[in-house]
Coordinates of C-alpha atoms in Angstrom, one line a residue:
Chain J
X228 CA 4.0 2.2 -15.6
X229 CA 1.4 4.7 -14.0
X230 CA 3.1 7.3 -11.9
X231 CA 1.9 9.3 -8.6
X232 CA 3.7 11.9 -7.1
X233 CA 3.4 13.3 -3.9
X234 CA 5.0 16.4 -2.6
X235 CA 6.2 17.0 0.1
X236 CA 8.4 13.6 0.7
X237 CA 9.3 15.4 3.8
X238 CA 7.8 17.7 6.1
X239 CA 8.4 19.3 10.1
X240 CA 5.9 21.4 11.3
X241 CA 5.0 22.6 15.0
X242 CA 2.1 21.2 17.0
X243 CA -0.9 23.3 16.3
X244 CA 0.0 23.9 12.6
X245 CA -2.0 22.8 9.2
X246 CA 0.0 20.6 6.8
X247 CA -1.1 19.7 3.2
X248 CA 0.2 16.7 1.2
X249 CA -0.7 16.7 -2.4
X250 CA -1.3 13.4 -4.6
X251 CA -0.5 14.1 -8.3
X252 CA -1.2 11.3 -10.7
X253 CA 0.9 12.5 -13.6
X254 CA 0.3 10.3 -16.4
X255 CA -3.3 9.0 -16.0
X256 CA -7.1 10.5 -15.0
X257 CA -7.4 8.8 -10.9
X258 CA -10.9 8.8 -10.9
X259 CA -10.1 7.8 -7.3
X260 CA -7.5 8.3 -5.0
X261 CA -6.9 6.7 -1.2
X262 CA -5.0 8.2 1.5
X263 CA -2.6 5.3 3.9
X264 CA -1.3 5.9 7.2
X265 CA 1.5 4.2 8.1
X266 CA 3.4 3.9 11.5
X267 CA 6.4 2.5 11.7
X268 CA 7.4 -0.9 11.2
X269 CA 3.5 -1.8 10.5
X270 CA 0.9 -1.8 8.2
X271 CA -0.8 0.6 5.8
X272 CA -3.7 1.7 6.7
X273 CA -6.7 2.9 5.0
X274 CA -7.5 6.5 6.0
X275 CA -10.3 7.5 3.2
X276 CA -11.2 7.0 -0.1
X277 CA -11.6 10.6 -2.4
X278 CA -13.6 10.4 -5.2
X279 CA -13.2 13.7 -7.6
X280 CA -16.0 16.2 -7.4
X281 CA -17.2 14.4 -4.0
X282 CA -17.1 14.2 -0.3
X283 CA -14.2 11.7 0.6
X284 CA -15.1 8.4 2.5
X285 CA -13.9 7.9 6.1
X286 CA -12.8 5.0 7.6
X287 CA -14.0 3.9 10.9
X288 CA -12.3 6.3 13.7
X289 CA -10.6 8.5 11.3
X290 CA -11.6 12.3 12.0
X291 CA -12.8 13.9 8.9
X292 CA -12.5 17.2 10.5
X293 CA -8.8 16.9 11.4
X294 CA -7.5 14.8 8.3
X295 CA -9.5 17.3 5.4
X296 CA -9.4 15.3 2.0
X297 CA -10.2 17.9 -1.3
X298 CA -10.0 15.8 -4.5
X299 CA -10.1 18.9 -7.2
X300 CA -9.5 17.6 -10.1
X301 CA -9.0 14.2 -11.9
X302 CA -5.3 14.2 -11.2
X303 CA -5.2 15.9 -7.8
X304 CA -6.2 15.4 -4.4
X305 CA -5.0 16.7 -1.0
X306 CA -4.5 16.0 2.4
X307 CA -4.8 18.5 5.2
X308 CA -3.9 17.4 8.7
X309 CA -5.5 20.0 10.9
X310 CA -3.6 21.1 14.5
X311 CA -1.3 18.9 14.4
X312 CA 0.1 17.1 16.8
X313 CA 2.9 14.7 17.7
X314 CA 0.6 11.5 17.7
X315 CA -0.5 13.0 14.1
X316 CA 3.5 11.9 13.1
X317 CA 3.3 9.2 10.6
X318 CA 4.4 8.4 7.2
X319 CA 1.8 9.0 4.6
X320 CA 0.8 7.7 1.8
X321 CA -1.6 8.3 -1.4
X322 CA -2.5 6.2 -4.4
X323 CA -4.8 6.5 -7.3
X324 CA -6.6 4.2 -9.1
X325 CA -8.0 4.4 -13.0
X326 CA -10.6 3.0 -14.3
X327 CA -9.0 -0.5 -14.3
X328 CA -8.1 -2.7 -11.1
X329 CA -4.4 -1.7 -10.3
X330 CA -3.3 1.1 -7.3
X331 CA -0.6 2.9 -8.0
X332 CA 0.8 4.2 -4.8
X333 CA 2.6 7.2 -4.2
X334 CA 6.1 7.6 -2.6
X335 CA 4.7 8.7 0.7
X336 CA 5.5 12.0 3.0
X337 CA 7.1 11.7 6.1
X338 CA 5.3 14.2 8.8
X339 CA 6.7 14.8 12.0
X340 CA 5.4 16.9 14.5
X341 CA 7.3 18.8 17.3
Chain K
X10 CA -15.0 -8.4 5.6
X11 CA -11.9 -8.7 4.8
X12 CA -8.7 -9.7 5.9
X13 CA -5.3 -10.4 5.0
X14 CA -2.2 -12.8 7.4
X15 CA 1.1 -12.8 7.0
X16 CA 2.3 -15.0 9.8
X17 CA 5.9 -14.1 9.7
X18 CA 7.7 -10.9 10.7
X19 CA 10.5 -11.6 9.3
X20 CA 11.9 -14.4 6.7
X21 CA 15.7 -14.7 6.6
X22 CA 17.3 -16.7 3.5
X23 CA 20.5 -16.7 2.5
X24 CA 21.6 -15.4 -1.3
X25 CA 21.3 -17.8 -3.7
X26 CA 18.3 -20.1 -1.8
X27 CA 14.9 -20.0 -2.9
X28 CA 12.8 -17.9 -1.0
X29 CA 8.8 -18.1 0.6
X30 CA 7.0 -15.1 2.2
X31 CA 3.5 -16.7 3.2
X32 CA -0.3 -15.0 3.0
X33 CA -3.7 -15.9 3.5
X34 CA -6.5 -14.1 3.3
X35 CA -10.4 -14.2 3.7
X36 CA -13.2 -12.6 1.0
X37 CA -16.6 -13.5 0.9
X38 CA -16.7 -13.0 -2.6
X39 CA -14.2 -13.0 -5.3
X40 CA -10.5 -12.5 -4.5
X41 CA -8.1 -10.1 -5.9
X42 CA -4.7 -10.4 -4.6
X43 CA -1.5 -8.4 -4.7
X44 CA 1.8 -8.2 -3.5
X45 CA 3.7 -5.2 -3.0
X46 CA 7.6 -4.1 -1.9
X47 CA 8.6 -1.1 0.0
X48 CA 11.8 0.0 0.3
X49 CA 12.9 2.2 3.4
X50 CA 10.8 5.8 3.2
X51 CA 9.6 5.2 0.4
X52 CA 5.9 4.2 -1.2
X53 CA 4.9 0.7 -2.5
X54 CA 5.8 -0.9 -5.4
X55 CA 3.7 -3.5 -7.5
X56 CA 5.1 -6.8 -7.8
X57 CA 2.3 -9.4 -9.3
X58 CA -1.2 -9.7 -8.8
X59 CA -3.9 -12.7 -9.4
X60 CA -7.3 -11.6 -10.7
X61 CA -8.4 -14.7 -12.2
X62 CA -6.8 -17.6 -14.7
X63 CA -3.9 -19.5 -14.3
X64 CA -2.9 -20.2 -10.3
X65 CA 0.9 -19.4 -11.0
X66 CA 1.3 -15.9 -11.2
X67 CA 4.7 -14.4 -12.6
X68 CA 6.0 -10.9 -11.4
X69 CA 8.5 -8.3 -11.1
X70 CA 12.1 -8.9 -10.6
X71 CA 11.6 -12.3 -11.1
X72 CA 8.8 -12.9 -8.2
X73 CA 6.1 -14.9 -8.8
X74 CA 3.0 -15.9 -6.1
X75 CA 0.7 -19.3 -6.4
X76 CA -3.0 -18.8 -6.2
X77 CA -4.1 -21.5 -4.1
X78 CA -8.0 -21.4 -3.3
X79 CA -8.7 -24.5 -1.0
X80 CA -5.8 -23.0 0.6
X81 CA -6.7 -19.6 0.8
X82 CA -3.2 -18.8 0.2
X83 CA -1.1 -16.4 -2.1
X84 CA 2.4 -17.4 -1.0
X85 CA 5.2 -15.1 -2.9
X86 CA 8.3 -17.7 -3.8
X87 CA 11.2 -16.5 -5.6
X88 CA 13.8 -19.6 -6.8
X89 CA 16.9 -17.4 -6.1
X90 CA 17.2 -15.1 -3.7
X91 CA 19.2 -11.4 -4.5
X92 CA 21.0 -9.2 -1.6
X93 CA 18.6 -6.6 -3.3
X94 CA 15.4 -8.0 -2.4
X95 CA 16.0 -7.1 1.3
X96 CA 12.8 -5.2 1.7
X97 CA 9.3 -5.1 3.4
X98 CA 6.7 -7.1 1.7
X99 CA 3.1 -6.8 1.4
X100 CA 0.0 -9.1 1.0
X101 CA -2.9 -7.3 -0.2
X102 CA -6.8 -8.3 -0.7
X103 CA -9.6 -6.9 -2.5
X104 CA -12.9 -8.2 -2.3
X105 CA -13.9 -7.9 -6.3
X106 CA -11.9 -5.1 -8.2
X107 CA -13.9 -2.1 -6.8
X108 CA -13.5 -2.5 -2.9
X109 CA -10.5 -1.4 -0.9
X110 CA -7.5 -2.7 0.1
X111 CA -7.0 -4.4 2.7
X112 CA -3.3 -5.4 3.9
X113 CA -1.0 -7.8 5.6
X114 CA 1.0 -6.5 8.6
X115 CA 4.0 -6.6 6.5
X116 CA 6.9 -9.4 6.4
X117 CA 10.7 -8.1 6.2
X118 CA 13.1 -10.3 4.0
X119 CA 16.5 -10.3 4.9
X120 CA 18.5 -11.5 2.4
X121 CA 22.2 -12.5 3.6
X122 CA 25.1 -12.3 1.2

């Protein structure tokens, strides 16, 4: 099956720092990706949808400006989480989709914020 | 819009027993409907999803859901249940095969040996 990769699984960082997550699909052209948030013990939910060569899609009461969404290239697209803070700890999660139906999700990034 | 219930947090079942993790959902249009497994810290995994055709849908691992429309249900059933399969699940909804996904709150299966 389709694989997507994201790096880092794991990542600490101080409050106030930038962190990037990258979404690699390695084995097919995502001609869109979707970034999850997921706290624990609940649901995923939909942060944006990232369409290559194009602004990415907020969801309702998602800050673009704090959760910065690039989506270079056909197999590529990144998440930036601004200043972060401690609230901004969360497991993450990416998937892509082809130009069929099916998601394929990504292995997610844990981010915790001291 | 769209939605997506699982009314159970958690569904214990005993090895060996059949095995029912419940979902409804709500479209106004056209349902697409998937069920997903996560495993501690880590992403989802696909197990079966109903597009269209027969109501009985056959999955991963052995899983299989039932499409049932007057229902608005997609119920994931297994006939015997593994230690193994001790896992989140996930209900998920799409509105036609280009929205997004919307999903369920999650049911943990506890599977006792």
């Amino acid at each position: 099956g389709a694989v997507v990769s994201q790096h880092p699984s794991r990542v600490i960082c101080k409050s106030g720092t930038s962190v990037k997550i990258e979404c690699r699909s390695l084995d097919f052209q995502a001609t869109t990706m979707f970034w999850y948030r997921q706290f624990p013990k609940k649901s995923l939910m939909l942060m944006a949808t990232s369409n290559e060569g194009s602004k990415a899609t907020y969801e309702q009461g998602v800050e673009k400006d704090k959760f910065l969404i690039n989506h270079a290239s056909l197999t590529l697209s990144t998440l930036t989480v601004t200043s972060a803070h401690p609230e901004d700890s969360s497991f993450y999660i990416c998937s892509a989709r082809d130009s069929g139906i099916r998601e394929f999700f990504g292995p997610g990034t844990r981010l915790t914020v001291l | 819009a769209q939605s997506v219930a699982q009314p159970e947090d958690q569904v214990n079942v005993a090895e060996g027993n059949p095995l029912t993790v419940k979902c409804t959902y709500s479209v106004s249009g056209n349902p697409y409907l998937f069920w997903y497994v996560q495993y501690p810290n880590r992403g989802l995994q696909f197990l079966l999803k109903y597009i269209t055709g027969d109501n009985l849908v056959k999955g991963s691992y052995g899983f299989e859901a039932e499409f049932n429309k007057s229902q608005t249900s997609f119920h994931l059933k297994k006939p015997s249940a593994l230690v193994s399969d001790s896992a989140l699940y996930f209900c998920a909804v799409r509105d036609g095969g280009y929205s997004t996904l919307t999903f369920g709150k999650g049911t943990m299966l506890l599977v006792s040996p």
